[in-house]
CSV table of C-alpha atoms in Angstrom, one decimal:
chain,number,residue,atom,x,y,z
Z,1,MET,CA,117.7,40.3,105.6
Z,2,ASN,CA,116.4,43.1,107.6
Z,3,ILE,CA,118.5,46.2,108.3
Z,4,ASP,CA,117.6,45.8,112.1
Z,5,ASP,CA,119.5,42.5,112.0
Z,6,ILE,CA,122.6,44.2,110.6
Z,7,VAL,CA,122.6,47.4,112.6
Z,8,THR,CA,121.0,47.0,116.0
Z,9,THR,CA,119.4,49.6,118.2
Z,10,GLU,CA,122.5,49.4,120.5
Z,11,ASP,CA,124.8,50.0,117.4
Z,12,LEU,CA,122.7,53.1,116.6
Z,13,ARG,CA,123.0,54.4,120.2
Z,14,LEU,CA,126.7,54.1,120.0
Z,15,LEU,CA,126.8,55.9,116.6
Z,16,ALA,CA,124.6,58.7,118.0
Z,17,ASP,CA,126.9,59.0,121.1
Z,18,ILE,CA,129.9,59.2,118.8
Z,19,GLY,CA,128.1,61.9,116.7
Z,20,PHE,CA,127.2,63.9,119.7
Z,21,ILE,CA,130.8,63.8,121.0
Z,22,ALA,CA,132.1,64.8,117.6
Z,23,GLY,CA,129.7,67.7,117.3
Z,24,SER,CA,130.5,68.9,120.8
Z,25,ARG,CA,134.2,68.9,120.0
Z,26,GLY,CA,133.9,71.0,116.8
Z,27,SER,CA,133.9,68.1,114.3
Z,28,GLY,CA,130.6,69.1,112.8
Z,29,ASP,CA,131.2,67.6,109.3
Z,30,GLN,CA,132.0,64.2,110.8
Z,31,ALA,CA,129.0,64.4,113.2
Z,32,ASN,CA,126.6,65.4,110.4
Z,33,ALA,CA,127.8,62.4,108.4
Z,34,ILE,CA,127.0,60.1,111.3
Z,35,PHE,CA,123.6,61.6,111.8
Z,36,ALA,CA,122.8,61.5,108.1
Z,37,ALA,CA,123.6,57.7,108.2
Z,38,ILE,CA,121.3,57.3,111.2
Z,39,ARG,CA,118.5,59.1,109.3
Z,40,VAL,CA,119.0,56.7,106.4
Z,41,LEU,CA,118.9,53.7,108.8
Z,42,ARG,CA,116.0,54.9,110.9
Z,43,PRO,CA,114.1,57.6,108.9
Z,44,ASN,CA,111.1,57.6,111.2
Z,45,GLN,CA,113.1,58.2,114.4
Z,46,GLU,CA,114.2,61.4,115.9
Z,47,ALA,CA,117.9,60.6,116.6
Z,48,GLY,CA,119.4,61.6,113.3
Z,49,PHE,CA,117.4,64.8,113.0
Z,50,LEU,CA,118.1,65.8,116.6
Z,51,GLY,CA,121.8,65.1,116.3
Z,52,SER,CA,122.2,67.2,113.1
Z,53,ALA,CA,120.1,70.0,114.7
Z,54,MET,CA,122.3,70.1,117.8
Z,55,VAL,CA,125.4,70.3,115.6
Z,56,HIS,CA,124.0,73.2,113.8
Z,57,ILE,CA,123.0,74.9,117.0
Z,58,LEU,CA,126.5,74.4,118.4
Z,59,ALA,CA,127.9,75.8,115.2
Z,60,GLY,CA,125.8,79.0,115.6
Z,61,ASP,CA,123.4,78.1,112.7
Z,62,PRO,CA,119.9,77.9,114.2
Z,63,ASP,CA,118.3,78.3,110.7
Z,64,ALA,CA,119.9,75.0,109.6
Z,65,ALA,CA,118.7,73.4,112.9
Z,66,ILE,CA,115.2,74.6,112.2
Z,67,LYS,CA,115.2,73.2,108.7
Z,68,GLU,CA,116.4,69.8,110.1
Z,69,LEU,CA,113.7,69.8,112.8
Z,70,ASN,CA,110.9,70.8,110.5
Z,71,GLY,CA,111.5,67.5,108.6
Z,72,ALA,CA,111.8,65.5,111.8
Z,73,PRO,CA,109.1,63.3,113.5
Z,74,ALA,CA,107.2,65.5,115.9
Z,75,THR,CA,108.3,64.4,119.3
Z,76,THR,CA,108.8,66.1,122.6
Z,77,ALA,CA,112.6,66.1,122.0
Z,78,THR,CA,112.3,67.6,118.5
Z,79,LYS,CA,109.8,70.2,119.7
Z,80,THR,CA,112.1,71.2,122.5
Z,81,PHE,CA,115.1,71.8,120.2
Z,82,LEU,CA,113.0,73.5,117.6
Z,83,GLY,CA,111.9,75.9,120.3
Z,84,ILE,CA,115.5,76.5,121.3
Z,85,ALA,CA,116.6,77.0,117.6
Z,86,LEU,CA,113.7,79.4,117.0
Z,87,LEU,CA,114.7,81.5,120.0
Z,88,LEU,CA,118.3,81.6,118.8
Z,89,ASN,CA,117.3,82.8,115.3
Z,90,GLY,CA,115.2,85.6,116.8
Z,91,SER,CA,111.7,84.0,116.4
Z,92,THR,CA,111.0,84.7,120.0
Z,93,PHE,CA,107.2,84.2,119.9
Z,94,ASP,CA,107.4,80.9,118.0
Z,95,GLY,CA,110.2,79.6,120.1
Z,96,ARG,CA,108.4,80.4,123.4
Z,97,GLU,CA,105.2,78.9,122.0
Z,98,ALA,CA,107.1,75.6,121.1
Z,99,LEU,CA,108.8,75.4,124.5
Z,100,ASN,CA,105.6,76.2,126.4
Z,101,SER,CA,103.9,73.4,124.4
Z,102,VAL,CA,106.5,71.0,125.6
Z,103,ILE,CA,106.1,72.1,129.2
Z,104,GLU,CA,102.3,71.6,129.0
Z,105,THR,CA,102.3,68.3,127.1
Z,106,ALA,CA,105.3,66.6,128.8
Z,107,PRO,CA,105.4,67.9,132.4
Z,108,GLY,CA,108.0,66.4,134.7
Z,109,THR,CA,110.2,65.2,131.9
Z,110,ALA,CA,113.8,66.3,131.2
Z,111,PHE,CA,112.6,68.1,128.1
Z,112,ALA,CA,110.0,70.1,130.1
Z,113,ARG,CA,112.8,71.1,132.5
Z,114,LEU,CA,115.1,72.0,129.6
Z,115,ALA,CA,112.2,74.1,128.1
Z,116,GLN,CA,111.6,75.8,131.4
Z,117,ASN,CA,115.2,76.6,132.0
Z,118,THR,CA,115.6,77.9,128.5
Z,119,LEU,CA,112.6,80.3,129.0
Z,120,ARG,CA,114.1,81.8,132.2
């Protein structure tokens, strides 16, 4: 039996939504447990890494977010949040470079708009 038959993509979306809600409400430990499970179930996808990174950013720990994102698949989303985390930890040059890269490689996307707004 394949894991995709047991835990569907829709199930994972629901888990990620629950994790994001938990993280935004200050339940970082619970959110991180959910995102760790997502990483186990889908190790080559960004959701688990992004979720954990966002929890770390919300908790004021950009260094932990950077560590998460450095191990993540390189996607527009992970590059955007890596840029944000780098800015938050004081690595202004690297953060700006990452965000400008998103703006150049993914123009017109929500991530490019987030990157542009972050750089303002």
